């Protein structure tokens, strides 16, 4: 794998840390600002909505500059947002800081996925994307637990200052290691938008929303669930997040390995298993050992869907994939926002801290249903007359061929 993927992974590590560390710090943040835990959950929902908005907007704004320069600008925005969160005097200012940081998230992973895929031969695209996302998953093994520990021992503000430092490190890595990749000639915004007329692109994004939303329904409120239901001490949340992160790392690598071989069967298995495990979490959350195992499985199954879903969007939007890739990252976070919001609602309604697990199971099962529909449409298309029409029944607008992969 090219060394440039390391730089992308460093940036992903910082972004992954700030996205997920808040889950372990919700009680501390809520107590400091004098708000309820469901209200503090807006720091998760708001961040996710910011990613959803920032993904297409920042990608479109970046069409006039090189992909490397845009990645660097996004890391600068990320640093500013985390510093603002760290110094926030009131809850509303922290929400704004989270929103600012989140604007960089979707475009970074969207553009980064295109860059990563362009650095390797076509048969290794999913593996390259998974390598970049390894930074995001490793953040949950190292960055998130460390940030949670620091937040519990030194205050949550120190955590966000450290995250800002990670952003600076990612900025330096991109500047030093990522090559200047010219933008494909002739690609216009209308070519990027044409991808959204392909029903397979839309189905993949819907699977992203529902599938990963299922994961976040459970893990957004993992801290109160594990302390109030399973009976863990507050300090145990750190190593529980390590288990979740280890599952993410393993699932991401497995997903990247098999997505290049059997993409749709992989999605059937992972989404179906995820729905089952989330449903079982309503029971296993009452036992410490079973809860720990379940958390690991949720991380593994959830992130095993990331490389295949991202690759499917890139494949279906071939020729002008940047905007579709970024919007799909936003779709991950739309699922996060919906799940965190519904999870907070069912807790506030008095159904208990395990109720979000049922929400997650329903979302994952819905994603599986869409995957089955997508597979059926694809098989029907292969069995058709071979006219070259896409799955919407109309010819896709011609777009320039992708730039040749950079060989190292």
mmCIF file of C-alpha atoms in Angstrom:
data_model
loop_
_atom_site.group_PDB
_atom_site.id
_atom_site.type_symbol
_atom_site.label_atom_id
_atom_site.label_comp_id
_atom_site.label_asym_id
_atom_site.label_seq_id
_atom_site.Cartn_x
_atom_site.Cartn_y
_atom_site.Cartn_z
ATOM 1 C CA UNK A 1 0.000 0.000 0.000
ATOM 2 C CA UNK A 2 1.301 3.520 -0.823
ATOM 3 C CA UNK A 3 2.694 5.529 2.069
ATOM 4 C CA UNK A 4 0.166 8.289 1.323
ATOM 5 C CA UNK A 5 -2.524 6.061 2.821
ATOM 6 C CA UNK A 6 -0.777 6.488 6.174
ATOM 7 C CA UNK A 7 -1.358 10.231 6.001
ATOM 8 C CA UNK A 8 -5.030 9.716 5.255
ATOM 9 C CA UNK A 9 -5.243 7.264 8.144
ATOM 10 C CA UNK A 10 -3.691 9.861 10.489
ATOM 11 C CA UNK A 11 -6.360 12.390 9.546
ATOM 12 C CA UNK A 12 -9.022 9.724 9.947
ATOM 13 C CA UNK A 13 -7.635 8.909 13.401
ATOM 14 C CA UNK A 14 -8.161 12.477 14.596
ATOM 15 C CA UNK A 15 -11.640 12.714 13.105
ATOM 16 C CA UNK A 16 -12.624 9.330 14.526
ATOM 17 C CA UNK A 17 -11.459 10.351 17.970
ATOM 18 C CA UNK A 18 -13.541 13.521 18.091
ATOM 19 C CA UNK A 19 -16.607 11.792 16.647
ATOM 20 C CA UNK A 20 -16.727 8.907 19.094
ATOM 21 C CA UNK A 21 -15.051 10.211 22.271
ATOM 22 C CA UNK A 22 -18.115 12.243 23.193
ATOM 23 C CA UNK A 23 -20.023 9.006 23.868
ATOM 24 C CA UNK A 24 -17.807 8.230 26.834
ATOM 25 C CA UNK A 25 -17.973 11.808 28.133
ATOM 26 C CA UNK A 26 -21.709 12.517 27.915
ATOM 27 C CA UNK A 27 -22.298 12.289 31.702
ATOM 28 C CA UNK A 28 -19.375 14.646 32.437
ATOM 29 C CA UNK A 29 -20.392 17.178 29.786
ATOM 30 C CA UNK A 30 -24.043 17.042 30.838
ATOM 31 C CA UNK A 31 -23.110 17.585 34.476
ATOM 32 C CA UNK A 32 -20.758 20.469 33.706
ATOM 33 C CA UNK A 33 -23.344 22.368 31.661
ATOM 34 C CA UNK A 34 -26.305 21.353 33.813
ATOM 35 C CA UNK A 35 -28.262 19.574 31.059
ATOM 36 C CA UNK A 36 -29.795 16.101 30.874
ATOM 37 C CA UNK A 37 -28.034 13.195 29.168
ATOM 38 C CA UNK A 38 -30.593 13.112 26.305
ATOM 39 C CA UNK A 39 -29.954 16.832 25.798
ATOM 40 C CA UNK A 40 -26.210 16.238 25.822
ATOM 41 C CA UNK A 41 -26.909 13.636 23.144
ATOM 42 C CA UNK A 42 -27.404 16.588 20.776
ATOM 43 C CA UNK A 43 -23.615 16.810 20.691
ATOM 44 C CA UNK A 44 -23.796 13.508 18.812
ATOM 45 C CA UNK A 45 -26.858 14.394 16.747
ATOM 46 C CA UNK A 46 -25.576 17.870 15.909
ATOM 47 C CA UNK A 47 -22.197 16.538 14.829
ATOM 48 C CA UNK A 48 -23.842 13.965 12.605
ATOM 49 C CA UNK A 49 -26.128 16.547 11.002
ATOM 50 C CA UNK A 50 -23.102 18.769 10.408
ATOM 51 C CA UNK A 51 -21.377 15.925 8.579
ATOM 52 C CA UNK A 52 -24.480 15.399 6.473
ATOM 53 C CA UNK A 53 -24.556 19.089 5.514
ATOM 54 C CA UNK A 54 -20.816 19.555 5.211
ATOM 55 C CA UNK A 55 -20.170 16.533 3.009
ATOM 56 C CA UNK A 56 -21.780 17.884 -0.195
ATOM 57 C CA UNK A 57 -21.235 21.580 0.530
ATOM 58 C CA UNK A 58 -17.508 21.331 1.282
ATOM 59 C CA UNK A 59 -16.982 18.907 -1.606
ATOM 60 C CA UNK A 60 -18.623 21.281 -4.085
ATOM 61 C CA UNK A 61 -16.659 24.246 -2.696
ATOM 62 C CA UNK A 62 -13.486 22.218 -3.131
ATOM 63 C CA UNK A 63 -13.981 21.453 -6.820
ATOM 64 C CA UNK A 64 -11.768 24.394 -7.783
ATOM 65 C CA UNK A 65 -8.722 23.251 -5.830
ATOM 66 C CA UNK A 66 -6.607 20.114 -5.821
ATOM 67 C CA UNK A 67 -7.767 17.220 -3.672
ATOM 68 C CA UNK A 68 -4.627 17.426 -1.539
ATOM 69 C CA UNK A 69 -5.124 21.126 -0.822
ATOM 70 C CA UNK A 70 -8.782 20.535 0.013
ATOM 71 C CA UNK A 71 -7.864 17.784 2.467
ATOM 72 C CA UNK A 72 -5.465 20.202 4.176
ATOM 73 C CA UNK A 73 -8.093 22.951 4.391
ATOM 74 C CA UNK A 74 -10.550 20.486 5.899
ATOM 75 C CA UNK A 75 -8.075 19.572 8.628
ATOM 76 C CA UNK A 76 -7.648 23.272 9.479
ATOM 77 C CA UNK A 77 -11.427 23.564 9.888
ATOM 78 C CA UNK A 78 -11.382 20.441 12.062
ATOM 79 C CA UNK A 79 -8.782 21.954 14.394
ATOM 80 C CA UNK A 80 -10.732 25.220 14.756
ATOM 81 C CA UNK A 81 -13.930 23.351 15.665
ATOM 82 C CA UNK A 82 -12.280 21.266 18.365
ATOM 83 C CA UNK A 83 -10.553 24.262 19.949
ATOM 84 C CA UNK A 84 -13.919 26.026 20.061
ATOM 85 C CA UNK A 85 -15.455 22.980 21.781
ATOM 86 C CA UNK A 86 -12.635 22.910 24.318
ATOM 87 C CA UNK A 87 -13.102 26.547 25.384
ATOM 88 C CA UNK A 88 -16.939 26.622 25.159
ATOM 89 C CA UNK A 89 -18.366 28.654 28.092
ATOM 90 C CA UNK A 90 -21.936 27.365 27.587
ATOM 91 C CA UNK A 91 -23.554 24.288 26.059
ATOM 92 C CA UNK A 92 -24.720 26.142 22.947
ATOM 93 C CA UNK A 93 -21.174 27.208 22.072
ATOM 94 C CA UNK A 94 -19.978 23.626 22.376
ATOM 95 C CA UNK A 95 -22.703 22.523 19.977
ATOM 96 C CA UNK A 96 -21.421 25.144 17.523
ATOM 97 C CA UNK A 97 -17.856 23.888 17.965
ATOM 98 C CA UNK A 98 -18.994 20.356 17.223
ATOM 99 C CA UNK A 99 -20.804 21.579 14.118
ATOM 100 C CA UNK A 100 -17.711 23.419 12.847
ATOM 101 C CA UNK A 101 -15.540 20.326 13.319
ATOM 102 C CA UNK A 102 -18.152 18.116 11.682
ATOM 103 C CA UNK A 103 -18.162 20.154 8.469
ATOM 104 C CA UNK A 104 -14.738 18.712 7.675
ATOM 105 C CA UNK A 105 -15.694 15.105 8.370
ATOM 106 C CA UNK A 106 -17.786 14.040 5.380
ATOM 107 C CA UNK A 107 -15.747 15.795 2.718
ATOM 108 C CA UNK A 108 -12.485 14.457 4.200
ATOM 109 C CA UNK A 109 -13.597 10.845 4.033
ATOM 110 C CA UNK A 110 -15.380 11.346 0.723
ATOM 111 C CA UNK A 111 -12.424 12.962 -1.022
ATOM 112 C CA UNK A 112 -10.021 10.715 0.868
ATOM 113 C CA UNK A 113 -11.824 7.604 -0.386
ATOM 114 C CA UNK A 114 -11.431 8.767 -3.979
ATOM 115 C CA UNK A 115 -7.748 9.562 -3.418
ATOM 116 C CA UNK A 116 -7.130 6.222 -1.694
ATOM 117 C CA UNK A 117 -8.864 4.282 -4.468
ATOM 118 C CA UNK A 118 -6.812 6.159 -7.067
ATOM 119 C CA UNK A 119 -3.522 5.164 -5.454
ATOM 120 C CA UNK A 120 -3.936 1.424 -6.122
ATOM 121 C CA UNK A 121 -4.998 -0.912 -8.940
ATOM 122 C CA UNK A 122 -8.778 -1.379 -9.384
ATOM 123 C CA UNK A 123 -8.787 -4.819 -7.774
ATOM 124 C CA UNK A 124 -7.493 -3.333 -4.509
ATOM 125 C CA UNK A 125 -9.807 -0.325 -4.161
ATOM 126 C CA UNK A 126 -11.790 -1.639 -1.195
ATOM 127 C CA UNK A 127 -8.587 -2.602 0.583
ATOM 128 C CA UNK A 128 -7.176 0.899 0.122
ATOM 129 C CA UNK A 129 -10.389 2.491 1.380
ATOM 130 C CA UNK A 130 -10.343 0.149 4.370
ATOM 131 C CA UNK A 131 -6.737 1.143 5.071
ATOM 132 C CA UNK A 132 -7.749 4.798 5.297
ATOM 133 C CA UNK A 133 -10.723 3.925 7.522
ATOM 134 C CA UNK A 134 -8.344 1.940 9.738
ATOM 135 C CA UNK A 135 -7.373 5.294 11.225
ATOM 136 C CA UNK A 136 -11.009 5.816 12.166
ATOM 137 C CA UNK A 137 -11.296 2.385 13.759
ATOM 138 C CA UNK A 138 -7.936 2.541 15.550
ATOM 139 C CA UNK A 139 -9.154 5.809 17.052
ATOM 140 C CA UNK A 140 -11.699 3.744 18.922
ATOM 141 C CA UNK A 141 -8.990 1.491 20.328
ATOM 142 C CA UNK A 142 -6.501 4.210 21.278
ATOM 143 C CA UNK A 143 -7.870 7.726 20.801
ATOM 144 C CA UNK A 144 -11.355 7.300 22.260
ATOM 145 C CA UNK A 145 -10.388 5.330 25.389
ATOM 146 C CA UNK A 146 -7.462 7.668 26.036
ATOM 147 C CA UNK A 147 -9.696 10.686 25.481
ATOM 148 C CA UNK A 148 -12.312 9.228 27.814
ATOM 149 C CA UNK A 149 -9.693 8.586 30.499
ATOM 150 C CA UNK A 150 -8.296 12.085 30.168
ATOM 151 C CA UNK A 151 -11.794 13.544 30.254
ATOM 152 C CA UNK A 152 -12.703 11.651 33.408
ATOM 153 C CA UNK A 153 -9.445 12.429 35.203
ATOM 154 C CA UNK A 154 -8.472 15.898 33.916
ATOM 155 C CA UNK A 155 -11.754 17.236 32.569
ATOM 156 C CA UNK A 156 -13.406 16.829 29.180
ATOM 157 C CA UNK A 157 -11.976 20.129 27.907
ATOM 158 C CA UNK A 158 -8.471 18.641 27.987
ATOM 159 C CA UNK A 159 -9.708 15.869 25.712
ATOM 160 C CA UNK A 160 -10.793 18.305 23.018
ATOM 161 C CA UNK A 161 -7.489 20.192 23.189
ATOM 162 C CA UNK A 162 -5.721 16.869 22.578
ATOM 163 C CA UNK A 163 -8.045 16.122 19.655
ATOM 164 C CA UNK A 164 -7.168 19.513 18.151
ATOM 165 C CA UNK A 165 -3.511 18.498 18.401
ATOM 166 C CA UNK A 166 -4.297 15.302 16.500
ATOM 167 C CA UNK A 167 -5.786 17.467 13.776
ATOM 168 C CA UNK A 168 -2.551 19.415 13.502
ATOM 169 C CA UNK A 169 -0.642 16.134 13.200
ATOM 170 C CA UNK A 170 -2.989 14.976 10.438
ATOM 171 C CA UNK A 171 -2.515 18.270 8.598
ATOM 172 C CA UNK A 172 1.264 17.850 8.647
ATOM 173 C CA UNK A 173 1.001 14.237 7.495
ATOM 174 C CA UNK A 174 -1.166 15.146 4.512
ATOM 175 C CA UNK A 175 1.133 18.015 3.551
ATOM 176 C CA UNK A 176 4.181 15.752 3.626
ATOM 177 C CA UNK A 177 2.923 12.414 2.306
ATOM 178 C CA UNK A 178 -0.090 12.824 0.026
ATOM 179 C CA UNK A 179 0.935 13.488 -3.605
ATOM 180 C CA UNK A 180 -0.536 16.269 -5.711
ATOM 181 C CA UNK A 181 -3.245 14.464 -7.665
ATOM 182 C CA UNK A 182 -4.668 16.487 -10.559
ATOM 183 C CA UNK A 183 -8.418 16.762 -10.818
ATOM 184 C CA UNK A 184 -9.894 14.699 -13.712
ATOM 185 C CA UNK A 185 -10.261 16.863 -16.797
ATOM 186 C CA UNK A 186 -13.769 17.624 -17.991
ATOM 187 C CA UNK A 187 -15.620 16.540 -14.848
ATOM 188 C CA UNK A 188 -18.313 19.069 -13.977
ATOM 189 C CA UNK A 189 -20.850 19.330 -11.199
ATOM 190 C CA UNK A 190 -23.573 17.996 -13.516
ATOM 191 C CA UNK A 191 -21.538 14.808 -13.971
ATOM 192 C CA UNK A 192 -21.254 14.438 -10.198
ATOM 193 C CA UNK A 193 -24.989 15.021 -9.779
ATOM 194 C CA UNK A 194 -25.820 12.469 -12.504
ATOM 195 C CA UNK A 195 -24.766 9.675 -10.136
ATOM 196 C CA UNK A 196 -27.800 10.385 -7.954
ATOM 197 C CA UNK A 197 -30.114 9.266 -10.765
ATOM 198 C CA UNK A 198 -28.758 5.740 -10.369
ATOM 199 C CA UNK A 199 -31.088 3.814 -8.074
ATOM 200 C CA UNK A 200 -28.220 1.578 -6.943
ATOM 201 C CA UNK A 201 -26.323 4.606 -5.631
ATOM 202 C CA UNK A 202 -29.411 5.735 -3.724
ATOM 203 C CA UNK A 203 -30.024 2.244 -2.336
ATOM 204 C CA UNK A 204 -26.418 2.003 -1.145
ATOM 205 C CA UNK A 205 -26.766 5.341 0.635
ATOM 206 C CA UNK A 206 -30.036 4.268 2.234
ATOM 207 C CA UNK A 207 -28.341 1.072 3.454
ATOM 208 C CA UNK A 208 -25.603 3.256 4.908
ATOM 209 C CA UNK A 209 -28.109 5.422 6.788
ATOM 210 C CA UNK A 210 -30.020 2.496 8.263
ATOM 211 C CA UNK A 211 -27.182 0.036 8.831
ATOM 212 C CA UNK A 212 -24.763 2.311 10.621
ATOM 213 C CA UNK A 213 -27.652 4.081 12.292
ATOM 214 C CA UNK A 214 -28.352 0.765 13.966
ATOM 215 C CA UNK A 215 -24.869 0.805 15.470
ATOM 216 C CA UNK A 216 -25.188 4.343 16.801
ATOM 217 C CA UNK A 217 -28.594 3.721 18.309
ATOM 218 C CA UNK A 218 -26.858 1.407 20.764
ATOM 219 C CA UNK A 219 -23.445 3.004 21.277
ATOM 220 C CA UNK A 220 -24.505 6.662 21.647
ATOM 221 C CA UNK A 221 -25.856 5.873 25.113
ATOM 222 C CA UNK A 222 -23.381 3.129 25.931
ATOM 223 C CA UNK A 223 -22.024 4.964 28.988
ATOM 224 C CA UNK A 224 -25.305 5.230 30.933
ATOM 225 C CA UNK A 225 -26.433 1.817 29.634
ATOM 226 C CA UNK A 226 -23.345 0.052 30.943
ATOM 227 C CA UNK A 227 -23.229 1.882 34.278
ATOM 228 C CA UNK A 228 -26.956 1.902 35.076
ATOM 229 C CA UNK A 229 -28.012 -1.452 33.541
ATOM 230 C CA UNK A 230 -24.954 -3.707 33.424
ATOM 231 C CA UNK A 231 -23.548 -2.342 36.671
ATOM 232 C CA UNK A 232 -20.101 -1.287 35.460
ATOM 233 C CA UNK A 233 -18.197 1.460 37.228
ATOM 234 C CA UNK A 234 -17.691 4.743 35.376
ATOM 235 C CA UNK A 235 -14.010 3.905 34.904
ATOM 236 C CA UNK A 236 -14.942 0.691 33.065
ATOM 237 C CA UNK A 237 -16.460 2.642 30.174
ATOM 238 C CA UNK A 238 -12.927 3.246 28.888
ATOM 239 C CA UNK A 239 -12.067 -0.401 28.321
ATOM 240 C CA UNK A 240 -15.541 -1.153 27.021
ATOM 241 C CA UNK A 241 -14.872 1.442 24.322
ATOM 242 C CA UNK A 242 -11.566 -0.329 23.644
ATOM 243 C CA UNK A 243 -13.501 -3.540 22.973
ATOM 244 C CA UNK A 244 -15.855 -1.674 20.671
ATOM 245 C CA UNK A 245 -12.857 -0.202 18.857
ATOM 246 C CA UNK A 246 -11.137 -3.578 18.502
ATOM 247 C CA UNK A 247 -14.304 -4.922 16.955
ATOM 248 C CA UNK A 248 -14.358 -1.980 14.547
ATOM 249 C CA UNK A 249 -10.746 -2.568 13.488
ATOM 250 C CA UNK A 250 -11.356 -6.250 12.835
ATOM 251 C CA UNK A 251 -14.646 -5.690 11.043
ATOM 252 C CA UNK A 252 -13.189 -2.934 8.869
ATOM 253 C CA UNK A 253 -10.256 -5.100 7.752
ATOM 254 C CA UNK A 254 -12.506 -8.096 7.050
ATOM 255 C CA UNK A 255 -14.925 -5.893 5.147
ATOM 256 C CA UNK A 256 -12.107 -4.449 3.061
ATOM 257 C CA UNK A 257 -10.728 -7.889 2.297
ATOM 258 C CA UNK A 258 -13.956 -9.513 1.164
ATOM 259 C CA UNK A 259 -15.667 -6.516 -0.450
ATOM 260 C CA UNK A 260 -13.402 -6.890 -3.485
ATOM 261 C CA UNK A 261 -14.497 -10.532 -3.785
ATOM 262 C CA UNK A 262 -18.149 -10.867 -2.751
ATOM 263 C CA UNK A 263 -19.578 -7.449 -1.948
ATOM 264 C CA UNK A 264 -23.314 -8.123 -1.803
ATOM 265 C CA UNK A 265 -23.112 -11.484 0.041
ATOM 266 C CA UNK A 266 -20.910 -9.734 2.597
ATOM 267 C CA UNK A 267 -23.589 -7.084 3.136
ATOM 268 C CA UNK A 268 -26.320 -9.711 3.523
ATOM 269 C CA UNK A 269 -24.363 -11.509 6.239
ATOM 270 C CA UNK A 270 -23.156 -8.459 8.155
ATOM 271 C CA UNK A 271 -26.447 -6.540 8.151
ATOM 272 C CA UNK A 272 -28.476 -9.603 9.122
ATOM 273 C CA UNK A 273 -26.069 -10.486 11.911
ATOM 274 C CA UNK A 274 -25.988 -6.889 13.120
ATOM 275 C CA UNK A 275 -29.783 -6.775 13.445
ATOM 276 C CA UNK A 276 -29.736 -10.004 15.449
ATOM 277 C CA UNK A 277 -26.922 -8.919 17.775
ATOM 278 C CA UNK A 278 -28.555 -5.535 18.461
ATOM 279 C CA UNK A 279 -31.811 -7.271 19.385
ATOM 280 C CA UNK A 280 -29.911 -9.602 21.720
ATOM 281 C CA UNK A 281 -28.209 -6.603 23.347
ATOM 282 C CA UNK A 282 -31.470 -5.793 25.137
ATOM 283 C CA UNK A 283 -30.880 -9.020 27.081
ATOM 284 C CA UNK A 284 -27.079 -9.215 27.246
ATOM 285 C CA UNK A 285 -26.850 -5.609 28.520
ATOM 286 C CA UNK A 286 -27.900 -6.937 31.922
ATOM 287 C CA UNK A 287 -24.790 -9.131 32.278
ATOM 288 C CA UNK A 288 -21.279 -7.688 32.354
ATOM 289 C CA UNK A 289 -19.498 -10.409 30.378
ATOM 290 C CA UNK A 290 -22.253 -10.819 27.802
ATOM 291 C CA UNK A 291 -22.484 -7.051 27.385
ATOM 292 C CA UNK A 292 -18.746 -6.785 26.728
ATOM 293 C CA UNK A 293 -18.900 -9.503 24.069
ATOM 294 C CA UNK A 294 -21.935 -7.915 22.436
ATOM 295 C CA UNK A 295 -20.283 -4.493 22.274
ATOM 296 C CA UNK A 296 -17.310 -6.041 20.456
ATOM 297 C CA UNK A 297 -19.593 -7.773 17.959
ATOM 298 C CA UNK A 298 -21.549 -4.575 17.278
ATOM 299 C CA UNK A 299 -18.315 -2.772 16.435
ATOM 300 C CA UNK A 300 -17.139 -5.595 14.167
ATOM 301 C CA UNK A 301 -20.395 -6.095 12.288
ATOM 302 C CA UNK A 302 -21.082 -2.382 11.968
ATOM 303 C CA UNK A 303 -17.731 -1.504 10.445
ATOM 304 C CA UNK A 304 -17.622 -4.578 8.222
ATOM 305 C CA UNK A 305 -20.272 -2.749 6.177
ATOM 306 C CA UNK A 306 -18.221 0.426 5.672
ATOM 307 C CA UNK A 307 -15.726 -0.605 2.917
ATOM 308 C CA UNK A 308 -18.311 -2.503 0.819
ATOM 309 C CA UNK A 309 -20.881 0.304 0.981
ATOM 310 C CA UNK A 310 -18.285 2.964 0.152
ATOM 311 C CA UNK A 311 -16.890 0.864 -2.710
ATOM 312 C CA UNK A 312 -20.366 0.196 -4.067
ATOM 313 C CA UNK A 313 -21.047 3.930 -4.284
ATOM 314 C CA UNK A 314 -17.695 4.512 -6.006
ATOM 315 C CA UNK A 315 -18.355 1.699 -8.489
ATOM 316 C CA UNK A 316 -21.881 2.813 -9.318
ATOM 317 C CA UNK A 317 -20.799 6.451 -9.677
ATOM 318 C CA UNK A 318 -17.660 5.637 -11.695
ATOM 319 C CA UNK A 319 -16.415 8.562 -13.751
ATOM 320 C CA UNK A 320 -17.467 11.305 -11.318
ATOM 321 C CA UNK A 321 -17.489 9.717 -7.862
ATOM 322 C CA UNK A 322 -16.268 12.499 -5.546
ATOM 323 C CA UNK A 323 -19.599 14.056 -4.586
ATOM 324 C CA UNK A 324 -21.372 10.701 -4.282
ATOM 325 C CA UNK A 325 -18.536 9.395 -2.107
ATOM 326 C CA UNK A 326 -18.752 12.423 0.198
ATOM 327 C CA UNK A 327 -22.542 12.276 0.400
ATOM 328 C CA UNK A 328 -22.325 8.611 1.380
ATOM 329 C CA UNK A 329 -20.106 9.612 4.294
ATOM 330 C CA UNK A 330 -22.823 12.088 5.183
ATOM 331 C CA UNK A 331 -25.297 9.215 4.968
ATOM 332 C CA UNK A 332 -23.363 7.355 7.679
ATOM 333 C CA UNK A 333 -23.813 10.356 9.910
ATOM 334 C CA UNK A 334 -27.429 10.910 8.959
ATOM 335 C CA UNK A 335 -28.000 7.435 10.337
ATOM 336 C CA UNK A 336 -26.035 8.418 13.432
ATOM 337 C CA UNK A 337 -28.163 11.533 13.920
ATOM 338 C CA UNK A 338 -31.475 9.729 13.437
ATOM 339 C CA UNK A 339 -30.447 6.893 15.733
ATOM 340 C CA UNK A 340 -29.111 9.184 18.477
ATOM 341 C CA UNK A 341 -32.275 11.291 18.321
ATOM 342 C CA UNK A 342 -34.674 8.331 18.436
ATOM 343 C CA UNK A 343 -32.561 6.671 21.121
ATOM 344 C CA UNK A 344 -32.802 9.768 23.288
ATOM 345 C CA UNK A 345 -36.555 9.940 22.669
ATOM 346 C CA UNK A 346 -37.222 6.365 23.794
ATOM 347 C CA UNK A 347 -35.086 6.899 26.899
ATOM 348 C CA UNK A 348 -36.911 10.138 27.716
ATOM 349 C CA UNK A 349 -40.229 8.321 27.191
ATOM 350 C CA UNK A 350 -39.340 6.005 30.057
ATOM 351 C CA UNK A 351 -38.504 2.810 28.151
ATOM 352 C CA UNK A 352 -35.085 2.531 29.786
ATOM 353 C CA UNK A 353 -31.488 2.649 28.633
ATOM 354 C CA UNK A 354 -31.745 -0.610 26.642
ATOM 355 C CA UNK A 355 -34.625 0.649 24.478
ATOM 356 C CA UNK A 356 -32.250 2.164 21.868
ATOM 357 C CA UNK A 357 -31.024 -1.379 21.140
ATOM 358 C CA UNK A 358 -34.460 -2.243 19.722
ATOM 359 C CA UNK A 359 -34.282 0.891 17.606
ATOM 360 C CA UNK A 360 -30.899 -0.228 16.290
ATOM 361 C CA UNK A 361 -32.134 -3.721 15.490
ATOM 362 C CA UNK A 362 -35.058 -2.334 13.491
ATOM 363 C CA UNK A 363 -32.778 0.012 11.538
ATOM 364 C CA UNK A 364 -30.285 -2.745 10.695
ATOM 365 C CA UNK A 365 -33.082 -5.095 9.605
ATOM 366 C CA UNK A 366 -34.401 -2.373 7.310
ATOM 367 C CA UNK A 367 -30.927 -2.007 5.780
ATOM 368 C CA UNK A 368 -30.832 -5.752 5.125
ATOM 369 C CA UNK A 369 -34.154 -5.521 3.304
ATOM 370 C CA UNK A 370 -32.791 -2.774 1.057
ATOM 371 C CA UNK A 371 -29.663 -4.839 0.377
ATOM 372 C CA UNK A 372 -31.839 -7.727 -0.794
ATOM 373 C CA UNK A 373 -33.779 -5.356 -3.063
ATOM 374 C CA UNK A 374 -30.530 -3.937 -4.465
ATOM 375 C CA UNK A 375 -29.181 -7.413 -5.168
ATOM 376 C CA UNK A 376 -32.395 -8.454 -6.877
ATOM 377 C CA UNK A 377 -32.342 -5.373 -9.120
ATOM 378 C CA UNK A 378 -28.732 -6.040 -10.010
ATOM 379 C CA UNK A 379 -29.460 -9.643 -10.972
ATOM 380 C CA UNK A 380 -32.450 -8.533 -13.029
ATOM 381 C CA UNK A 381 -30.238 -6.017 -14.820
ATOM 382 C CA UNK A 382 -27.680 -8.709 -15.671
ATOM 383 C CA UNK A 383 -30.442 -10.981 -16.960
ATOM 384 C CA UNK A 384 -31.916 -8.201 -19.135
ATOM 385 C CA UNK A 385 -31.200 -7.292 -22.694
ATOM 386 C CA UNK A 386 -27.771 -5.781 -21.958
ATOM 387 C CA UNK A 387 -28.756 -2.448 -23.442
ATOM 388 C CA UNK A 388 -26.398 -0.584 -21.128
ATOM 389 C CA UNK A 389 -29.198 1.080 -19.225
ATOM 390 C CA UNK A 390 -28.744 1.691 -15.564
ATOM 391 C CA UNK A 391 -31.139 0.489 -12.895
ATOM 392 C CA UNK A 392 -33.352 3.549 -13.178
ATOM 393 C CA UNK A 393 -34.370 2.433 -16.669
ATOM 394 C CA UNK A 394 -32.702 5.340 -18.421
ATOM 395 C CA UNK A 395 -29.258 5.711 -19.814
ATOM 396 C CA UNK A 396 -26.880 7.325 -17.352
ATOM 397 C CA UNK A 397 -25.403 10.592 -18.509
ATOM 398 C CA UNK A 398 -22.004 10.034 -19.960
ATOM 399 C CA UNK A 399 -19.199 11.203 -17.738
ATOM 400 C CA UNK A 400 -15.481 11.345 -18.337
ATOM 401 C CA UNK A 401 -13.552 8.169 -17.627
ATOM 402 C CA UNK A 402 -11.835 8.013 -14.244
ATOM 403 C CA UNK A 403 -8.278 9.203 -14.041
ATOM 404 C CA UNK A 404 -5.790 6.312 -14.209
ATOM 405 C CA UNK A 405 -4.739 4.923 -10.877
ATOM 406 C CA UNK A 406 -1.425 6.211 -9.601
ATOM 407 C CA UNK A 407 1.000 3.344 -9.337
ATOM 408 C CA UNK A 408 3.680 3.346 -6.665
#
